[in-house]
CSV table of C-alpha atoms in Angstrom, one decimal:
chain,number,residue,atom,x,y,z
Q,130,MET,CA,-7.0,-14.1,3.8
Q,131,SER,CA,-8.0,-13.9,7.5
Q,132,GLY,CA,-10.8,-11.7,8.5
Q,133,GLN,CA,-14.4,-11.3,9.7
Q,134,THR,CA,-17.0,-10.7,7.0
Q,135,GLY,CA,-19.2,-7.6,7.7
Q,136,ASN,CA,-21.6,-7.8,4.8
Q,137,LEU,CA,-22.5,-11.2,3.3
Q,138,ASN,CA,-24.8,-10.9,0.3
Q,139,GLY,CA,-26.4,-7.8,1.8
Q,140,VAL,CA,-26.7,-9.1,5.4
Q,141,ILE,CA,-24.7,-7.1,8.0
Q,142,LEU,CA,-22.8,-9.5,10.3
Q,143,GLU,CA,-21.7,-8.8,13.8
Q,144,GLY,CA,-18.0,-8.1,14.3
Q,145,GLY,CA,-17.1,-7.2,10.7
Q,146,ASN,CA,-17.0,-4.0,8.7
Q,147,PRO,CA,-20.6,-2.8,8.4
Q,148,PHE,CA,-19.6,-0.3,5.7
Q,149,GLU,CA,-18.1,-2.8,3.3
Q,150,ALA,CA,-19.6,-3.8,0.0
Q,151,PRO,CA,-21.5,-7.1,0.0
Q,152,ARG,CA,-19.3,-10.2,-0.2
Q,153,SER,CA,-20.5,-13.5,-1.9
Q,154,ARG,CA,-18.7,-15.7,0.7
Q,155,PRO,CA,-16.9,-15.3,4.0
Q,156,TYR,CA,-13.2,-14.9,4.4
Q,157,PRO,CA,-11.4,-18.3,4.1
Q,158,LEU,CA,-10.0,-18.0,7.6
Q,159,PRO,CA,-11.1,-16.4,10.9
Q,160,PRO,CA,-9.5,-13.1,11.9
Q,161,LEU,CA,-6.1,-12.9,13.6
Q,162,GLU,CA,-5.8,-12.3,17.3
Q,163,VAL,CA,-5.4,-8.7,18.3
Q,164,THR,CA,-3.1,-7.0,20.8
Q,165,ILE,CA,-4.0,-5.6,24.2
Q,166,PRO,CA,-3.9,-1.9,23.0
Q,167,SER,CA,-6.1,-2.9,20.1
Q,168,VAL,CA,-8.7,-4.4,22.5
Q,169,ILE,CA,-8.6,-1.1,24.5
Q,170,TYR,CA,-9.0,0.9,21.3
Q,171,ALA,CA,-12.0,-1.2,20.2
Q,172,ASP,CA,-13.7,-0.7,23.5
Q,173,ALA,CA,-13.2,3.0,23.4
Q,174,CYS,CA,-14.5,3.2,19.8
Q,175,ARG,CA,-17.7,1.3,20.8
Q,176,GLU,CA,-18.3,3.6,23.7
Q,177,LEU,CA,-18.1,6.6,21.3
Q,178,GLY,CA,-20.5,5.0,18.9
Q,179,TYR,CA,-18.1,3.8,16.3
Q,180,HIS,CA,-17.8,0.4,14.6
Q,181,PRO,CA,-14.5,-1.3,15.2
Q,182,PHE,CA,-13.6,-4.6,13.5
Q,183,PRO,CA,-10.4,-6.7,13.1
Q,184,GLN,CA,-8.5,-5.7,10.0
Q,185,PRO,CA,-8.5,-8.4,7.4
Q,186,ALA,CA,-5.0,-9.5,6.5
Q,187,GLY,CA,-3.0,-11.7,4.1
Q,188,ILE,CA,-1.6,-13.5,7.1
Q,189,LEU,CA,-2.9,-17.0,7.9
Q,190,SER,CA,-4.6,-17.3,11.3
Q,191,GLN,CA,-4.7,-21.1,10.8
Q,192,ALA,CA,-2.9,-23.7,8.7
Q,193,TYR,CA,-4.2,-23.5,5.1
Q,194,GLN,CA,-3.9,-25.2,1.8
Q,195,ASP,CA,-4.5,-23.0,-1.2
Q,196,ARG,CA,-5.8,-23.9,-4.7
Q,197,TRP,CA,-2.3,-24.5,-6.0
Q,198,GLY,CA,-1.5,-27.1,-3.3
Q,199,ASN,CA,0.7,-24.8,-1.2
Q,200,VAL,CA,0.4,-25.8,2.5
Q,201,ARG,CA,1.3,-23.1,5.0
Q,202,SER,CA,1.2,-22.7,8.8
Q,203,GLY,CA,-0.8,-20.3,10.8
Q,204,CYS,CA,0.8,-17.2,12.4
Q,205,LEU,CA,2.9,-17.7,15.5
Q,206,TYR,CA,2.7,-14.0,16.5
Q,207,CYS,CA,6.5,-14.1,16.8
Q,208,GLY,CA,6.9,-10.3,16.8
Q,209,PHE,CA,9.2,-10.2,13.7
Q,210,CYS,CA,6.7,-9.5,11.0
Q,211,THR,CA,6.8,-5.9,9.7
Q,212,ARG,CA,9.7,-5.7,7.2
Q,213,TYR,CA,10.8,-9.3,7.9
Q,214,GLY,CA,10.2,-12.5,6.1
Q,215,CYS,CA,8.2,-15.2,7.7
Q,216,GLU,CA,9.8,-18.4,9.0
Q,217,VAL,CA,6.6,-20.4,8.9
Q,218,ASP,CA,5.2,-18.8,5.7
Q,219,ALA,CA,2.1,-17.5,7.4
Q,220,LYS,CA,2.6,-14.1,5.8
Q,221,SER,CA,1.4,-14.2,2.2
Q,222,MET,CA,4.1,-13.2,-0.2
Q,223,PRO,CA,4.8,-14.1,-3.9
Q,224,VAL,CA,7.7,-16.3,-2.8
Q,225,ASN,CA,5.3,-18.6,-0.9
Q,226,THR,CA,2.1,-18.1,-2.9
Q,227,HIS,CA,2.5,-17.6,-6.7
Q,228,ILE,CA,6.2,-18.3,-7.5
Q,229,PRO,CA,6.3,-22.0,-6.3
Q,230,PRO,CA,3.4,-23.2,-8.5
Q,231,ALA,CA,4.7,-21.1,-11.4
Q,232,LEU,CA,8.1,-22.8,-11.1
Q,233,ARG,CA,6.4,-26.2,-11.0
Q,234,THR,CA,4.9,-25.7,-14.4
Q,235,GLY,CA,8.4,-25.6,-16.0
Q,236,ARG,CA,7.4,-22.5,-18.0
Q,237,TYR,CA,8.6,-19.9,-15.5
Q,238,GLU,CA,12.2,-18.7,-15.1
Q,239,ILE,CA,13.6,-16.2,-12.6
Q,240,ARG,CA,16.7,-14.3,-13.6
Q,241,ALA,CA,17.9,-13.0,-10.3
Q,242,HIS,CA,20.2,-10.0,-9.8
Q,243,SER,CA,19.1,-8.7,-13.2
Q,244,LYS,CA,17.7,-5.3,-14.0
Q,245,VAL,CA,15.6,-4.3,-17.1
Q,246,ILE,CA,16.7,-0.9,-18.4
Q,247,ARG,CA,14.3,-0.4,-21.2
Q,248,VAL,CA,11.6,-1.9,-23.3
Q,249,ASN,CA,12.8,-2.3,-26.9
Q,250,LEU,CA,10.6,-0.9,-29.7
Q,251,GLY,CA,10.5,-1.9,-33.3
Q,252,PRO,CA,8.8,-0.7,-36.5
Q,253,GLY,CA,5.4,0.8,-35.9
Q,254,GLY,CA,6.2,1.4,-32.2
Q,255,ARG,CA,5.5,-2.2,-31.1
Q,256,ALA,CA,7.6,-3.7,-28.3
Q,257,THR,CA,10.0,-6.4,-29.4
Q,258,GLY,CA,11.4,-7.4,-26.0
Q,259,VAL,CA,13.5,-5.8,-23.2
Q,260,THR,CA,17.2,-5.0,-22.6
Q,261,TYR,CA,18.5,-5.9,-19.2
Q,262,ILE,CA,21.7,-6.0,-17.2
Q,263,ASP,CA,22.5,-9.5,-16.1
Q,264,GLU,CA,24.3,-10.8,-13.0
Q,265,GLN,CA,27.7,-10.1,-14.5
Q,266,GLY,CA,26.8,-6.5,-15.4
Q,267,GLN,CA,26.5,-7.3,-19.1
Q,268,GLU,CA,23.6,-6.0,-21.3
Q,269,GLN,CA,21.4,-8.7,-22.7
Q,270,GLU,CA,18.3,-8.6,-24.9
Q,271,GLN,CA,15.3,-10.8,-24.3
Q,272,PRO,CA,12.9,-11.0,-27.3
Q,273,ALA,CA,9.2,-11.1,-26.4
Q,274,ASP,CA,5.8,-11.1,-28.1
Q,275,VAL,CA,4.3,-9.3,-25.1
Q,276,VAL,CA,5.9,-7.3,-22.3
Q,277,VAL,CA,4.4,-6.9,-18.9
Q,278,LEU,CA,5.7,-4.2,-16.6
Q,279,SER,CA,4.9,-5.6,-13.2
Q,280,GLY,CA,7.2,-3.7,-10.9
Q,281,PHE,CA,6.6,-1.1,-8.2
Q,282,THR,CA,4.8,2.1,-9.1
Q,283,PHE,CA,8.0,4.2,-9.6
Q,284,THR,CA,9.7,1.4,-11.5
Q,285,ASN,CA,6.8,1.0,-14.0
Q,286,VAL,CA,6.5,4.7,-14.7
Q,287,ARG,CA,10.2,5.2,-15.1
Q,288,MET,CA,10.4,2.2,-17.5
Q,289,LEU,CA,7.6,3.7,-19.7
Q,290,LEU,CA,9.4,7.1,-19.8
Q,291,LEU,CA,12.8,5.5,-20.6
Q,292,SER,CA,11.6,3.3,-23.4
Q,293,ARG,CA,11.6,5.7,-26.4
Q,294,SER,CA,11.7,5.5,-30.2
Q,295,ASP,CA,10.9,7.7,-33.2
Q,296,ASP,CA,7.3,6.4,-32.9
Q,297,HIS,CA,7.2,7.2,-29.1
Q,298,PRO,CA,9.6,10.1,-28.5
Q,299,GLY,CA,8.2,10.7,-25.0
Q,300,GLY,CA,8.2,7.1,-24.0
Q,301,ILE,CA,5.7,4.2,-24.2
Q,302,GLY,CA,2.2,5.2,-23.4
Q,303,ASN,CA,3.1,8.9,-23.4
Q,304,ASP,CA,1.8,10.0,-26.8
Q,305,GLN,CA,-0.8,12.1,-24.9
Q,306,GLY,CA,1.7,13.3,-22.3
Q,307,LEU,CA,-0.1,11.4,-19.5
Q,308,VAL,CA,2.6,9.1,-18.1
Q,309,GLY,CA,3.5,10.3,-14.7
Q,310,LYS,CA,0.2,12.2,-14.1
Q,311,ASN,CA,-2.3,11.4,-11.4
Q,312,TYR,CA,0.4,10.6,-8.9
Q,313,THR,CA,-1.0,10.2,-5.5
Q,314,TYR,CA,0.5,9.4,-2.1
Q,315,GLN,CA,-1.4,8.2,1.0
Q,316,HIS,CA,-1.7,9.6,4.5
Q,317,TRP,CA,-0.1,7.4,7.1
Q,318,HIS,CA,0.4,9.2,10.4
Q,319,GLY,CA,0.7,8.2,14.0
Q,320,VAL,CA,-1.8,10.9,15.2
Q,321,SER,CA,-2.3,10.3,18.9
Q,322,THR,CA,-0.1,8.3,21.3
Q,323,GLY,CA,-0.9,7.4,24.9
Q,324,LEU,CA,1.3,6.1,27.7
Q,325,PHE,CA,-0.4,3.7,30.0
Q,326,GLU,CA,2.0,3.7,33.0
Q,327,GLY,CA,2.2,0.5,35.0
Q,328,ARG,CA,0.6,-1.7,32.2
Q,329,ARG,CA,2.4,-4.2,30.1
Q,330,PHE,CA,1.1,-4.8,26.6
Q,331,ASN,CA,3.5,-7.5,25.4
Q,332,LEU,CA,4.2,-5.5,22.3
Q,333,TYR,CA,7.1,-7.8,21.4
Q,334,MET,CA,4.4,-10.3,20.3
Q,335,GLY,CA,2.0,-10.1,17.3
Q,336,ASN,CA,2.3,-9.4,13.6
Q,337,THR,CA,2.0,-6.5,11.3
Q,338,SER,CA,-1.8,-6.7,11.2
Q,339,THR,CA,-3.0,-7.6,14.7
Q,340,GLN,CA,-5.2,-4.5,15.1
Q,341,ASN,CA,-8.7,-3.2,15.2
Q,342,VAL,CA,-9.8,-0.5,12.8
Q,343,ILE,CA,-12.8,1.8,12.2
Q,344,PHE,CA,-14.2,2.9,8.8
Q,345,ASP,CA,-16.6,5.5,10.2
Q,346,PHE,CA,-14.5,8.3,8.6
Q,347,GLN,CA,-13.9,6.6,5.2
Q,348,ALA,CA,-14.7,8.5,2.0
Q,349,ASP,CA,-18.5,8.9,1.8
Q,350,VAL,CA,-19.4,6.9,4.9
Q,351,PHE,CA,-19.9,10.1,6.9
Q,352,ASP,CA,-21.6,13.4,6.3
Q,353,HIS,CA,-19.4,16.0,4.7
Q,354,SER,CA,-22.1,18.7,4.5
Q,355,ASP,CA,-20.5,21.1,7.0
Q,356,LEU,CA,-16.9,20.0,6.4
Q,357,ASP,CA,-14.2,21.8,4.5
Q,358,PHE,CA,-12.7,18.7,2.8
Q,359,VAL,CA,-13.6,15.7,0.7
Q,360,GLY,CA,-12.5,12.2,1.3
Q,361,GLY,CA,-11.4,10.4,4.5
Q,362,GLY,CA,-9.7,7.3,5.7
Q,363,MET,CA,-9.4,4.8,8.5
Q,364,LEU,CA,-8.2,5.0,12.0
Q,365,PHE,CA,-6.6,2.0,13.7
Q,366,SER,CA,-4.6,1.0,16.7
Q,367,THR,CA,-0.9,0.4,16.9
Q,368,LEU,CA,0.5,-2.1,14.4
Q,369,GLY,CA,0.6,-5.6,15.8
Q,370,GLU,CA,4.2,-5.8,16.9
Q,371,ARG,CA,6.6,-3.2,18.2
Q,372,ASP,CA,10.2,-3.4,19.4
Q,373,PRO,CA,11.8,-1.0,21.9
Q,374,LEU,CA,13.5,1.2,19.3
Q,375,ALA,CA,10.3,1.7,17.4
Q,376,SER,CA,8.8,3.4,20.5
Q,377,VAL,CA,11.5,6.1,20.7
Q,378,GLY,CA,9.8,8.6,18.5
Q,379,SER,CA,6.3,8.1,19.9
Q,380,LEU,CA,6.5,8.1,23.7
Q,381,PRO,CA,5.0,11.3,25.1
Q,382,VAL,CA,7.8,13.3,26.6
Q,383,THR,CA,7.8,13.8,30.4
Q,384,ASP,CA,9.8,16.8,31.4
Q,385,GLU,CA,9.1,20.5,30.9
Q,386,GLY,CA,11.8,20.9,28.3
Q,387,GLY,CA,10.2,18.2,26.1
Q,388,LYS,CA,13.5,16.4,25.6
Q,389,ASN,CA,13.6,13.0,23.9
Q,390,TRP,CA,17.3,12.5,24.5
Q,391,GLY,CA,19.7,12.0,27.4
Q,392,GLN,CA,20.0,9.6,30.2
Q,393,GLY,CA,16.6,10.5,31.7
Q,394,TRP,CA,15.0,9.8,28.4
Q,395,LYS,CA,16.8,6.4,28.1
Q,396,ASP,CA,15.6,5.4,31.5
Q,397,TYR,CA,12.0,6.5,30.7
Q,398,LEU,CA,12.1,4.6,27.5
Q,399,ARG,CA,13.4,1.4,29.1
Q,400,GLN,CA,10.6,1.6,31.7
Q,401,ASN,CA,7.7,2.5,29.4
Q,402,TRP,CA,8.3,1.2,25.9
Q,403,ASP,CA,5.9,-1.7,26.4
Q,404,SER,CA,3.1,0.6,27.7
Q,405,VAL,CA,2.4,2.6,24.6
Q,406,ALA,CA,-0.6,2.7,22.2
Q,407,THR,CA,-0.8,4.8,19.1
Q,408,ILE,CA,-3.8,5.6,16.9
Q,409,VAL,CA,-2.8,5.7,13.2
Q,410,PHE,CA,-4.6,7.5,10.4
Q,411,GLN,CA,-4.4,6.1,6.9
Q,412,GLY,CA,-6.2,8.4,4.5
Q,413,GLU,CA,-6.8,9.0,0.8
Q,414,SER,CA,-4.7,11.3,-1.4
Q,415,LEU,CA,-6.3,13.2,-4.3
Q,416,PRO,CA,-4.6,13.8,-7.7
Q,417,TYR,CA,-3.6,17.3,-8.6
Q,418,GLU,CA,-2.1,18.8,-11.8
Q,419,ASP,CA,0.9,20.0,-9.9
Q,420,GLN,CA,2.0,16.6,-8.5
Q,421,PHE,CA,3.5,14.2,-11.0
Q,422,LEU,CA,6.4,11.9,-11.8
Q,423,ASP,CA,9.0,12.6,-14.6
Q,424,LEU,CA,12.6,11.9,-15.5
Q,425,ASP,CA,15.1,13.9,-13.5
Q,426,PRO,CA,17.1,16.3,-15.8
Q,427,VAL,CA,20.2,16.1,-13.5
Q,428,TYR,CA,20.5,13.0,-11.4
Q,429,LYS,CA,21.2,9.6,-12.9
Q,430,ALA,CA,21.2,6.0,-11.7
Q,431,ALA,CA,24.2,3.7,-11.8
Q,432,ASP,CA,23.2,2.5,-15.2
Q,433,GLY,CA,23.6,6.1,-16.5
Q,434,GLN,CA,19.9,6.7,-17.1
Q,435,PRO,CA,17.9,9.5,-15.5
Q,436,LEU,CA,16.4,8.8,-12.1
Q,437,LEU,CA,12.7,9.3,-11.6
Q,438,ARG,CA,11.7,12.7,-10.1
Q,439,LEU,CA,8.8,13.2,-7.7
Q,440,THR,CA,7.0,16.6,-7.5
Q,441,PHE,CA,4.5,16.4,-4.7
Q,442,ASP,CA,3.2,18.3,-1.6
Q,443,TRP,CA,0.0,18.2,0.5
Q,444,HIS,CA,-2.8,20.5,-0.6
Q,445,GLN,CA,-5.4,22.4,1.6
Q,446,ASN,CA,-7.8,19.5,1.4
Q,447,ASP,CA,-5.1,17.3,3.0
Q,448,TYR,CA,-4.5,19.7,5.9
Q,449,ASN,CA,-8.3,20.2,6.5
Q,450,MET,CA,-8.9,16.5,6.4
Q,451,TYR,CA,-6.1,15.7,8.8
Q,452,ARG,CA,-7.2,18.4,11.3
Q,453,PHE,CA,-10.6,16.8,11.5
Q,454,ILE,CA,-9.3,13.3,11.8
Q,455,ALA,CA,-6.8,14.3,14.5
Q,456,GLN,CA,-9.6,15.6,16.6
Q,457,ARG,CA,-11.4,12.3,16.4
Q,458,ALA,CA,-8.2,10.4,17.2
Q,459,ASP,CA,-7.6,12.6,20.2
Q,460,GLU,CA,-11.1,11.9,21.5
Q,461,ILE,CA,-10.7,8.1,21.1
Q,462,MET,CA,-7.3,8.2,22.8
Q,463,LYS,CA,-8.8,10.1,25.8
Q,464,GLN,CA,-11.5,7.5,26.0
Q,465,MET,CA,-8.9,4.8,26.2
Q,466,GLY,CA,-7.7,6.3,29.5
Q,467,PRO,CA,-3.9,6.9,29.2
Q,468,THR,CA,-1.9,8.5,31.9
Q,469,ARG,CA,-0.2,10.7,29.3
Q,470,GLN,CA,-1.2,11.6,25.8
Q,471,LYS,CA,0.4,13.3,22.8
Q,472,THR,CA,-1.7,14.2,19.7
Q,473,THR,CA,-0.3,15.8,16.6
Q,474,LYS,CA,-3.1,18.1,15.7
Q,475,GLU,CA,-1.7,19.7,12.5
Q,476,LEU,CA,-0.2,18.1,9.4
Q,477,ASP,CA,3.4,19.1,8.6
Q,478,PRO,CA,4.4,19.9,5.0
Q,479,TYR,CA,5.3,16.8,3.0
Q,480,ASN,CA,8.8,15.6,3.6
Q,481,ILE,CA,10.2,12.5,1.8
Q,482,HIS,CA,12.9,12.0,4.4
Q,483,LYS,CA,10.4,10.7,6.9
Q,484,TYR,CA,8.8,7.4,6.1
Q,485,GLN,CA,5.1,7.6,5.9
Q,486,SER,CA,3.8,5.0,3.5
Q,487,THR,CA,4.8,2.7,0.6
Q,488,HIS,CA,1.4,3.1,-1.1
Q,489,PRO,CA,2.2,5.5,-3.9
Q,490,THR,CA,-0.2,5.1,-6.9
Q,491,GLY,CA,-0.8,6.6,-10.3
Q,492,GLY,CA,1.5,7.6,-13.1
Q,493,ALA,CA,0.2,5.0,-15.7
Q,494,ILE,CA,-3.5,5.3,-15.0
Q,495,MET,CA,-6.2,3.1,-16.5
Q,496,GLY,CA,-9.2,4.7,-18.2
Q,497,THR,CA,-11.8,4.5,-21.0
Q,498,ASP,CA,-9.8,6.1,-23.9
Q,499,PRO,CA,-6.3,7.4,-24.8
Q,500,GLY,CA,-7.4,10.9,-24.1
Q,501,ASN,CA,-7.8,10.3,-20.4
Q,502,SER,CA,-5.5,7.5,-19.6
Q,503,VAL,CA,-2.3,5.5,-20.3
Q,504,THR,CA,-3.9,2.0,-20.4
Q,505,ASN,CA,-7.3,0.4,-20.7
Q,506,LYS,CA,-8.9,-1.6,-17.8
Q,507,TYR,CA,-6.6,-4.5,-18.5
Q,508,GLY,CA,-3.5,-2.4,-18.2
Q,509,GLN,CA,-2.9,-2.6,-21.9
Q,510,VAL,CA,-1.1,0.5,-23.1
Q,511,TRP,CA,-3.2,2.4,-25.7
Q,512,ASP,CA,-0.4,3.3,-28.0
Q,513,THR,CA,1.7,0.1,-27.6
Q,514,PRO,CA,-0.8,-2.8,-27.5
Q,515,ASN,CA,1.7,-5.5,-26.7
Q,516,VAL,CA,2.8,-3.8,-23.5
Q,517,PHE,CA,0.8,-4.3,-20.3
Q,518,VAL,CA,1.2,-2.6,-16.9
Q,519,THR,CA,0.1,-4.1,-13.6
Q,520,GLY,CA,0.4,-2.7,-10.2
Q,521,ALA,CA,-0.7,0.5,-8.4
Q,522,ALA,CA,0.6,2.8,-11.1
Q,523,LEU,CA,-2.8,2.1,-12.8
Q,524,TYR,CA,-4.8,3.8,-10.1
Q,525,PRO,CA,-6.4,7.2,-11.0
Q,526,GLN,CA,-7.2,7.8,-7.3
Q,527,ASN,CA,-5.7,6.6,-4.1
Q,528,PRO,CA,-8.3,5.6,-1.4
Q,529,GLY,CA,-7.8,5.5,2.3
Q,530,VAL,CA,-7.0,1.8,2.3
Q,531,ASN,CA,-4.1,-0.4,1.2
Q,532,PRO,CA,-4.0,-0.6,-2.6
Q,533,THR,CA,-3.0,-4.3,-2.5
Q,534,GLY,CA,-6.6,-5.6,-2.3
Q,535,THR,CA,-7.4,-4.2,-5.7
Q,536,LEU,CA,-4.0,-4.6,-7.2
Q,537,ALA,CA,-4.0,-8.4,-7.1
Q,538,PRO,CA,-7.3,-9.0,-8.9
Q,539,LEU,CA,-6.4,-6.4,-11.5
Q,540,ALA,CA,-3.2,-8.4,-12.2
Q,541,TYR,CA,-5.3,-11.6,-12.5
Q,542,MET,CA,-7.7,-9.8,-14.9
Q,543,ALA,CA,-4.7,-8.7,-17.1
Q,544,ALA,CA,-3.2,-12.2,-17.1
Q,545,GLU,CA,-6.4,-13.9,-18.1
Q,546,ALA,CA,-7.0,-11.3,-20.9
Q,547,ILE,CA,-3.5,-11.9,-22.2
Q,548,ARG,CA,-3.8,-15.7,-22.1
Q,549,ASP,CA,-7.4,-16.0,-23.4
Q,550,ARG,CA,-7.8,-13.1,-25.8
Q,551,PHE,CA,-4.7,-11.1,-26.6
Q,552,PHE,CA,-2.9,-13.6,-28.7
Q,553,ARG,CA,-5.9,-14.1,-31.0
Q,554,ASN,CA,-5.2,-10.6,-32.4
Q,555,PRO,CA,-2.0,-9.0,-30.9
Q,556,ASP,CA,-2.6,-5.7,-32.7
Q,557,ARG,CA,-6.0,-5.1,-31.2
Q,558,ILE,CA,-6.9,-3.2,-28.0
Q,559,LEU,CA,-9.0,-5.4,-25.8
Q,560,VAL,CA,-12.4,-4.2,-24.8
C-alpha cells in the first residue's frame, strides 16, 4: 500500500486523513504523485476549511518486495491503469500478489475456463464438493471437505441460491430466508465538472488513484443534527488518468442549445479534453427490505440455470444526501476557479444501464446468529458448516469507501480459521 498515515497510535500526522482510526504503523510506501487537477482541488478544499489528503492505494509508489518474495516495480504513471493490467506489476492484483506464491507451494491449481454451477450437498445437508463445467464444456465433479465461495458478490449469492437439496430447499445458507437480503449499492457520481480553458493538465498521465480526497462528509464525521439524512461519503478529484473519449460526457456544454454532438462539439472536445476537472462523490448505501437479490423466474444463463435478479432503487435518504453533497461539491469547484462549470444538483433514479460502481455488497451477510445473518464472522455458513463465503457479499452495510480494504483481511481471517481450527471439528460452528 502507498499512502500517508493520518493517525499513528492516536497522534494526528500532517498530510494524512485526520479522521481515520489509529494505525499501529505507517503505510509501507509513501503516497503516489497526484495530478494537476488534484492539486488545484486540494488547495480549494483547504481554503474552505476541509482536510484533503492523498488517497491510499494498492499501487506501488516505489519498488517493493513483499513478504512472499515478490519483487515489483513502482508506478510509471503510464495512463493505462483503470480497467487495464499493469505492464510493470505496480498495481496490486491477485495475479501478481497471491497467486505466484500459492503456485510455488505446489498445492494450488488453477483450472482456467471453468465455471462452477453448484455446490453439491450430501446427507445432512453438508457440502461434498462442487460441480463445474470444464474447458471442453463437460460437467465435472470435484469432491471437497470444505468449499469456499470466493467470487464476486453476485456470483456468491447466486451460487448459494442455486445449490439446493431436500435439507436446503431454498439453497445453502437460506434456511431463514436471508440469502439475497441486505443488498446495498454505492453512490459513485461525477457531481461537478469544471473547464479550465487554456490550461493543460496532462490527463493522459497518471494512474487510477492519483487523487486527493476529503473525508469531511463521511458518516458521523460531520454534524447531522439539522440534516434530513443519515450517512455520507467522500469527495475526490478526477481519477488519475483520463483519455479523450472519457471526457465526452463530462465537458460543460458551450452553446445555448446544450448540444453534446455535431462538428462544433467535436472541435470543442478536441480543444478542451485535457482541461477538465471533475469532483466525484462516493457515498454509502443503506440496506432496505425492498432491495434484494434473488433468482430470476424467467431469464436463464447459458448453462440453463436462472440468472440472478436485482431489485433496487434509491430511497429518499439517498436523494437528500446527494443534494447536500452536490452543494458542497459545487462550492469546491467554484473555489477551484474554472471558466465553465456544470454541477448535477439532483440525483436521477437508479438506472443499471449507466455504470456507477462495482462496489455492490450484501446478500450473504455475516452476523451473530442464524436469525440475523447467513454466516458467522468467519464467513462460515450457519446451516452448512463446511461452506465458507468470502468477499463483499458478507457486508451488512456499505460505507462510503471502497469495500476492498476490509474484504481482504476478512478473507485472511477466514483462511486462518479454516487452516488452524476448522479441521479439528468440521461439524462445529467456529466462535
